[in-house]
Tab-separated table of C-alpha atoms and ligand atoms in Angstrom:
chain	number	residue	atom	x	y	z
A	1	MET	CA	57.384	153.877	135.105
A	2	ASP	CA	60.277	151.776	135.426
A	3	LEU	CA	61.824	149.701	133.027
A	4	ILE	CA	61.914	145.629	133.469
A	5	SER	CA	64.835	144.538	129.962
A	6	ILE	CA	64.359	140.340	129.796
A	7	VAL	CA	68.052	139.467	128.211
A	8	VAL	CA	67.053	135.476	125.916
A	9	PRO	CA	70.761	134.374	124.513
A	10	CYS	CA	69.065	132.264	121.946
A	11	TYR	CA	71.692	129.895	119.450
A	12	ASN	CA	69.220	127.840	116.933
A	13	GLU	CA	65.558	128.516	118.438
A	14	GLN	CA	63.212	128.475	115.810
A	15	GLU	CA	60.926	126.933	117.607
A	16	ALA	CA	60.691	127.119	120.845
A	17	LEU	CA	61.337	131.227	119.641
A	18	PRO	CA	57.149	132.027	119.048
A	19	GLU	CA	56.304	130.079	122.235
A	20	PHE	CA	58.532	132.262	124.539
A	21	TYR	CA	57.397	135.739	123.566
A	22	LYS	CA	53.998	134.068	123.905
A	23	GLU	CA	53.940	133.194	127.076
A	24	VAL	CA	56.123	136.002	128.304
A	25	ASN	CA	54.108	138.348	126.346
A	26	LYS	CA	50.182	136.054	129.142
A	27	VAL	CA	52.279	137.709	131.791
A	28	THR	CA	54.305	141.678	130.947
A	29	LYS	CA	50.128	142.212	130.853
A	30	THR	CA	49.434	141.501	134.140
A	31	MET	CA	51.856	143.973	134.945
A	32	ASN	CA	50.806	146.867	134.757
A	33	ASN	CA	53.008	148.948	136.602
A	34	VAL	CA	55.959	148.466	134.259
A	35	GLY	CA	57.636	148.585	131.258
A	36	PHE	CA	59.261	146.091	129.474
A	37	GLU	CA	61.848	145.512	126.549
A	38	PHE	CA	63.073	142.105	125.557
A	39	ILE	CA	66.773	142.222	124.694
A	40	PHE	CA	67.661	138.834	122.025
A	41	VAL	CA	70.736	137.736	121.377
A	42	ASP	CA	70.673	135.092	118.495
A	43	ASP	CA	74.342	133.548	119.461
A	44	GLY	CA	75.195	133.198	115.657
A	45	SER	CA	72.040	130.769	114.951
A	46	LYS	CA	72.034	128.422	111.584
A	47	ASP	CA	68.462	128.576	111.634
A	48	LYS	CA	64.966	130.819	111.568
A	49	THR	CA	65.595	132.980	114.293
A	50	LEU	CA	67.671	135.621	113.316
A	51	LYS	CA	64.674	136.140	110.015
A	52	MET	CA	61.979	135.887	113.205
A	53	LEU	CA	63.481	138.355	115.248
A	54	ARG	CA	63.818	140.680	112.595
A	55	LEU	CA	60.302	140.133	112.202
A	56	LEU	CA	59.193	140.509	115.623
A	57	HIS	CA	60.903	143.443	115.717
A	58	LYS	CA	58.840	144.786	112.795
A	59	LYS	CA	55.722	144.085	114.978
A	60	ASP	CA	56.913	145.567	117.948
A	61	PRO	CA	58.950	148.092	119.137
A	62	ARG	CA	59.686	146.169	121.915
A	63	VAL	CA	62.178	143.516	121.132
A	64	ARG	CA	65.432	144.853	120.187
A	65	PHE	CA	68.243	141.636	118.875
A	66	ILE	CA	71.300	142.119	118.527
A	67	SER	CA	72.744	139.583	116.004
A	68	PHE	CA	76.333	137.930	116.418
A	69	SER	CA	78.843	137.071	113.772
A	70	ARG	CA	78.872	133.729	114.653
A	71	ASN	CA	78.506	131.098	118.418
A	72	PHE	CA	79.945	132.444	119.947
A	73	GLY	CA	78.566	130.767	124.014
A	74	LYS	CA	75.611	131.430	126.147
A	75	GLU	CA	77.831	133.651	128.856
A	76	ALA	CA	79.333	135.775	125.630
A	77	GLY	CA	75.602	135.921	124.784
A	78	MET	CA	74.142	137.205	128.037
A	79	LEU	CA	76.905	139.776	128.830
A	80	ALA	CA	75.962	141.979	125.076
A	81	GLY	CA	72.446	141.476	126.216
A	82	LEU	CA	73.539	143.071	129.812
A	83	ARG	CA	76.121	145.906	127.791
A	84	ALA	CA	72.380	146.407	125.534
A	85	ALA	CA	70.158	146.661	128.473
A	86	LYS	CA	68.427	150.008	129.433
A	87	GLY	CA	66.564	149.102	131.779
A	88	ASP	CA	66.383	150.387	135.410
A	89	TYR	CA	65.890	146.021	136.609
A	90	VAL	CA	67.462	143.084	134.187
A	91	ALA	CA	65.991	139.789	134.393
A	92	ILE	CA	67.970	136.849	131.994
A	93	MET	CA	66.612	134.249	130.717
A	94	ASP	CA	65.797	131.108	128.828
A	95	VAL	CA	64.311	131.029	124.953
A	96	ASP	CA	62.762	127.214	125.534
A	97	LEU	CA	61.230	127.937	128.932
A	98	GLN	CA	62.834	126.185	131.352
A	99	ASP	CA	62.266	129.063	133.392
A	100	PRO	CA	58.810	129.953	134.121
A	101	PRO	CA	57.757	133.897	133.552
A	102	SER	CA	54.429	132.850	136.007
A	103	LEU	CA	57.837	133.704	138.831
A	104	LEU	CA	58.850	137.294	136.579
A	105	PRO	CA	55.473	139.904	138.823
A	106	GLU	CA	56.813	137.929	142.524
A	107	MET	CA	60.763	138.343	141.375
A	108	TYR	CA	59.730	142.153	140.280
A	109	GLU	CA	58.312	142.653	143.868
A	110	VAL	CA	61.231	141.038	145.640
A	111	VAL	CA	63.474	143.771	144.103
A	112	SER	CA	61.214	146.451	143.102
A	113	SER	CA	60.499	146.319	147.699
A	114	GLY	CA	63.911	147.834	148.672
A	115	GLU	CA	65.156	144.762	150.322
A	116	TYR	CA	67.089	142.697	147.711
A	117	ASP	CA	68.468	143.390	145.018
A	118	CYS	CA	68.319	140.116	143.184
A	119	ALA	CA	65.978	138.029	142.865
A	120	ALA	CA	67.246	133.971	141.535
A	121	THR	CA	66.351	130.685	140.916
A	122	ARG	CA	67.028	127.698	141.808
A	123	ARG	CA	64.812	124.732	140.775
A	124	THR	CA	64.796	122.244	144.080
A	125	THR	CA	65.397	118.626	141.520
A	126	ARG	CA	66.421	117.973	137.944
A	127	LYS	CA	63.412	116.328	136.339
A	128	GLY	CA	63.590	115.019	133.376
A	129	GLU	CA	67.678	115.222	133.656
A	130	PRO	CA	70.014	111.645	132.646
A	131	PRO	CA	70.860	110.649	136.499
A	132	ILE	CA	74.805	110.774	135.104
A	133	ARG	CA	74.203	114.027	134.332
A	134	SER	CA	72.547	115.616	137.253
A	135	PHE	CA	74.233	113.363	139.023
A	136	PHE	CA	77.998	115.419	137.966
A	137	ALA	CA	76.348	118.637	138.643
A	138	ARG	CA	75.761	117.707	141.547
A	139	LEU	CA	79.528	116.847	142.740
A	140	PHE	CA	80.411	119.993	140.265
A	141	TYR	CA	78.598	121.819	142.919
A	142	LYS	CA	80.848	120.469	146.103
A	143	ILE	CA	83.568	120.452	144.271
A	144	ILE	CA	83.077	123.844	143.422
A	145	ASN	CA	81.864	125.335	146.479
A	146	LYS	CA	84.937	123.904	148.712
A	147	MET	CA	87.300	125.146	146.560
A	148	SER	CA	85.922	129.156	145.931
A	149	ASP	CA	85.935	132.118	147.807
A	150	ALA	CA	81.675	132.787	145.599
A	151	ASP	CA	78.735	131.137	146.726
A	152	ILE	CA	78.512	129.458	143.753
A	153	VAL	CA	74.414	127.253	144.436
A	154	ASP	CA	73.806	123.687	143.741
A	155	GLY	CA	70.546	123.917	141.341
A	156	ALA	CA	71.056	127.739	140.306
A	157	ARG	CA	69.541	129.124	137.318
A	158	ASP	CA	70.926	131.731	135.295
A	159	PHE	CA	67.389	133.107	135.552
A	160	ARG	CA	67.327	136.496	137.388
A	161	LEU	CA	66.168	139.538	137.783
A	162	MET	CA	68.524	142.549	138.740
A	163	ARG	CA	68.535	145.587	140.001
A	164	ARG	CA	70.512	148.187	137.176
A	165	LYS	CA	73.670	148.237	140.517
A	166	MET	CA	74.040	144.798	140.380
A	167	VAL	CA	74.107	145.460	136.175
A	168	ASN	CA	77.232	147.394	136.658
A	169	ALA	CA	78.572	145.719	138.489
A	170	ILE	CA	78.901	142.701	136.923
A	171	LEU	CA	79.541	144.494	133.144
A	172	SER	CA	83.408	145.895	135.735
A	173	MET	CA	83.880	142.700	135.343
A	174	GLU	CA	85.917	142.781	132.244
A	175	GLU	CA	87.207	139.321	132.635
A	176	TYR	CA	87.410	137.122	128.999
A	177	ASN	CA	86.755	134.330	131.108
A	178	ARG	CA	83.206	134.256	131.656
A	179	PHE	CA	81.589	132.275	133.849
A	180	SER	CA	78.208	134.391	135.041
A	181	LYS	CA	76.892	131.794	138.227
A	182	GLY	CA	80.174	132.684	140.194
A	183	ILE	CA	80.887	136.594	138.808
A	184	PHE	CA	77.032	137.136	140.030
A	185	GLY	CA	78.155	134.926	143.339
A	186	TRP	CA	81.925	137.431	143.581
A	187	VAL	CA	79.672	141.379	142.491
A	188	GLY	CA	78.012	139.977	145.621
A	189	PHE	CA	74.415	141.936	146.985
A	190	ARG	CA	71.552	141.158	148.735
A	191	THR	CA	70.281	137.651	146.300
A	192	LYS	CA	66.723	135.644	147.017
A	193	TRP	CA	67.075	132.339	145.728
A	194	LEU	CA	62.646	131.818	144.296
A	195	GLU	CA	62.568	127.074	144.198
A	196	TYR	CA	60.303	125.833	141.930
A	197	VAL	CA	60.198	122.863	140.264
A	198	ASN	CA	62.596	121.672	137.222
A	199	VAL	CA	60.546	122.563	133.850
A	200	GLU	CA	60.932	120.313	130.644
A	201	ARG	CA	61.845	122.297	126.718
A	202	VAL	CA	58.584	123.132	125.505
A	203	ALA	CA	60.806	123.181	121.848
A	204	GLY	CA	63.418	121.945	120.483
A	205	GLU	CA	67.153	119.936	121.908
A	206	THR	CA	69.103	120.933	124.708
A	207	LYS	CA	72.437	122.716	123.238
A	208	TRP	CA	74.828	121.562	125.949
A	209	SER	CA	76.238	118.279	125.361
A	210	PHE	CA	77.945	116.608	127.423
A	211	TRP	CA	81.988	117.380	126.925
A	212	LYS	CA	80.688	121.125	126.942
A	213	LEU	CA	79.218	119.998	129.622
A	214	PHE	CA	82.620	118.928	131.720
A	215	LYS	CA	84.562	121.441	130.269
A	216	TYR	CA	82.113	124.598	130.748
A	217	SER	CA	82.612	122.867	134.528
A	218	VAL	CA	86.495	122.149	134.670
A	219	GLU	CA	86.491	126.763	133.340
A	220	GLY	CA	84.095	127.719	136.424
A	221	ILE	CA	86.713	126.069	139.001
A	222	MET	CA	89.510	127.763	136.662
A	223	ALA	CA	87.563	131.190	136.832
A	224	PHE	CA	86.834	131.646	140.525
A	225	SER	CA	89.214	129.240	142.344
A	226	THR	CA	93.024	128.817	141.708
A	227	THR	CA	94.031	125.839	144.484
A	228	PRO	CA	94.854	123.057	141.753
A	229	LEU	CA	97.761	125.142	141.280
A	230	TYR	CA	98.483	123.738	144.933
A	231	VAL	CA	97.275	120.691	144.827
A	232	SER	CA	99.970	119.904	142.581
A	233	SER	CA	102.883	121.319	144.839
A	234	ILE	CA	100.591	119.363	147.958
A	235	MET	CA	100.787	115.915	146.266
A	236	GLY	CA	104.612	116.392	145.940
A	237	PHE	CA	104.678	117.139	148.989
A	238	VAL	CA	103.180	113.987	150.034
A	239	VAL	CA	105.020	112.452	147.809
A	240	CYS	CA	108.343	113.312	149.120
A	241	ILE	CA	107.575	112.931	152.426
A	242	ILE	CA	106.220	108.330	151.682
A	243	THR	CA	109.642	107.837	149.732
A	244	PHE	CA	112.157	108.991	151.977
A	245	ILE	CA	110.322	106.490	154.594
A	246	LEU	CA	110.119	104.005	151.599
A	247	ALA	CA	113.548	105.231	151.438
A	248	CYS	CA	114.468	104.211	155.594
A	249	PHE	CA	112.536	100.977	154.743
A	250	TYR	CA	114.411	99.944	151.617
A	251	ALA	CA	117.239	100.794	153.506
A	252	VAL	CA	116.758	99.245	156.945
A	253	LYS	CA	116.221	95.958	155.406
A	254	ALA	CA	119.044	95.702	153.497
A	255	LEU	CA	120.780	96.096	156.738
A	256	VAL	CA	119.529	94.100	158.254
A	257	PHE	CA	118.640	91.626	155.454
A	258	GLY	CA	120.833	92.162	153.281
A	259	ASP	CA	119.459	92.682	148.608
A	260	PRO	CA	119.714	89.285	146.979
A	261	THR	CA	118.014	90.668	143.828
A	262	ALA	CA	117.675	95.129	143.275
A	263	GLY	CA	114.135	95.439	143.291
A	264	PHE	CA	112.988	96.449	139.596
A	265	PRO	CA	108.936	96.542	140.304
A	266	THR	CA	109.817	99.009	143.277
A	267	ILE	CA	111.696	101.320	140.817
A	268	ILE	CA	109.160	100.321	137.598
A	269	CYS	CA	106.384	102.300	139.665
A	270	ILE	CA	108.001	104.601	142.002
A	271	VAL	CA	109.008	106.267	138.636
A	272	LEU	CA	106.282	105.984	136.900
A	273	PHE	CA	104.146	107.986	139.704
A	274	LEU	CA	106.668	110.455	139.384
A	275	GLY	CA	105.983	110.449	136.504
A	276	GLY	CA	101.398	110.928	136.586
A	277	ILE	CA	102.470	113.000	139.782
A	278	GLN	CA	104.693	115.753	137.621
A	279	LEU	CA	102.030	115.404	134.290
A	280	ILE	CA	99.357	116.767	136.301
A	281	GLY	CA	101.106	119.448	137.199
A	282	ILE	CA	102.732	120.562	134.343
A	283	GLY	CA	98.841	120.017	133.152
A	284	VAL	CA	97.408	122.291	135.522
A	285	LEU	CA	100.593	125.227	135.356
A	286	GLY	CA	99.615	125.086	131.658
A	287	MET	CA	95.661	124.988	131.835
A	288	TYR	CA	96.573	128.093	133.522
A	289	LEU	CA	98.936	129.443	131.136
A	290	SER	CA	96.429	129.489	128.517
A	291	LYS	CA	93.033	131.810	130.487
A	292	THR	CA	95.674	134.045	131.107
A	293	TYR	CA	97.423	134.616	127.456
A	294	LEU	CA	93.718	134.554	126.721
A	295	GLU	CA	92.946	137.677	128.545
A	296	THR	CA	96.268	139.467	128.002
A	297	LYS	CA	95.293	138.785	124.453
A	298	ARG	CA	92.620	141.701	125.445
A	299	ARG	CA	89.995	140.153	122.500
A	300	PRO	CA	86.538	140.995	122.396
A	301	VAL	CA	84.268	138.238	123.889
A	302	TYR	CA	81.478	138.677	120.931
A	303	ILE	CA	81.539	140.132	117.588
A	304	VAL	CA	77.917	141.942	116.757
A	305	ARG	CA	76.525	141.333	113.266
A	306	GLU	CA	73.623	143.195	113.059
A	307	THR	CA	70.870	145.028	115.772
A	308	GLU	CA	67.672	145.804	115.653
A	309	GLU	CA	69.096	149.670	114.837
A	310	ASP	CA	70.296	148.672	111.363
A	311	GLN	CA	66.607	147.774	110.371
B	401	UDP	N1	72.507	128.883	123.809
B	401	UDP	C1	73.430	130.421	124.313
B	401	UDP	N2	74.247	129.902	122.981
B	401	UDP	C2	74.672	128.713	123.323
B	401	UDP	C3	74.321	127.706	124.003
B	401	UDP	C4	72.849	127.842	124.017
B	401	UDP	O1	72.541	131.461	122.911
B	401	UDP	O2	75.493	128.849	122.534
B	401	UDP	C5	70.851	129.556	124.432
B	401	UDP	C6	70.115	128.636	123.854
B	401	UDP	O3	69.018	129.406	123.211
B	401	UDP	C7	69.155	128.765	125.446
B	401	UDP	C8	70.120	128.993	126.954
B	401	UDP	O4	70.965	129.656	126.130
B	401	UDP	O5	68.351	129.989	125.857
B	401	UDP	C9	70.760	128.022	127.497
B	401	UDP	O6	70.363	126.677	126.217
B	401	UDP	P1	69.837	125.277	126.517
B	401	UDP	O7	68.265	125.137	126.807
B	401	UDP	O8	70.249	124.794	125.335
B	401	UDP	O9	70.936	124.448	128.186
B	401	UDP	P2	69.996	124.321	129.206
B	401	UDP	O10	68.271	124.190	129.853
B	401	UDP	O11	69.514	122.379	128.671
B	401	UDP	O12	70.611	123.518	129.531
B	402	MG	MG1	67.296	124.538	128.333
């Protein structure tokens, strides 16, 4: 009998957790010929999430949990869950029911038929999201796909069911700065995309502020593209050419018409422009350097405080 591990990162989700458990159980009951285990990762929640998980584990031995010593972010949560999973297949799901559990049987069918290694989901609409957020999200996917060779799909969720082989491939990537959407695409394998219409959160609030999302997208670009490192060189090159043309122009102008007053404004403009470009270049170098610094430290991505085995 196949075992499916369901990895669920949770951060302050006391409202959504019972709903999630109930809904997913409805679906798992209909799938008779497969076993399930749940791996809830409590990402340093400050509410009753951990307490609820302990109770759930007592009630249902299929429920396992890992609790972090503080909030390490969803990426760390997914990694911990994937490492702990014992299943032949592993699914990743959000606890807020924005990833409809009703898709699980179809996903399992797709992957177990052997044709595909992964069934992933993407939402076709962004209904219920602020328009500015949707606009920037779309822009981000356009930019990152131009800049990187990992295929990162617009609207792709982290909700997916993967074969063991693919999970092992993902675990073999030991980077500290993890951007799962890029990692999933980078390891390759055959992925079937299932589409669904966006569902709104069942309870609680989104944990992503605009600023957090912005930082996340910059991390994504830096983790899967080195193009920004070249951009400043290219800009520098272009500026040099423009400056050369400008210099020729002024030289000719001075020779033909003479130079009655000194070109004070021109100088200020050029100096400020070049200064700006240099700062951008240094900033880009600094960002990559800081990432390299963190990677070389080889810090753990998360620290575990408690698991169901401590019970
Ligand atoms: N999450 C987490 N750690 C965090 C933030 C979020 O484990 O620091 C979990 C959260 O509990 C949820 C999932 O990641 O299960 C997605 O979060 P959310 O629904 O807030 O994001 P959105 O759906 O709005 O993008
Ligand atoms: Mg959500």
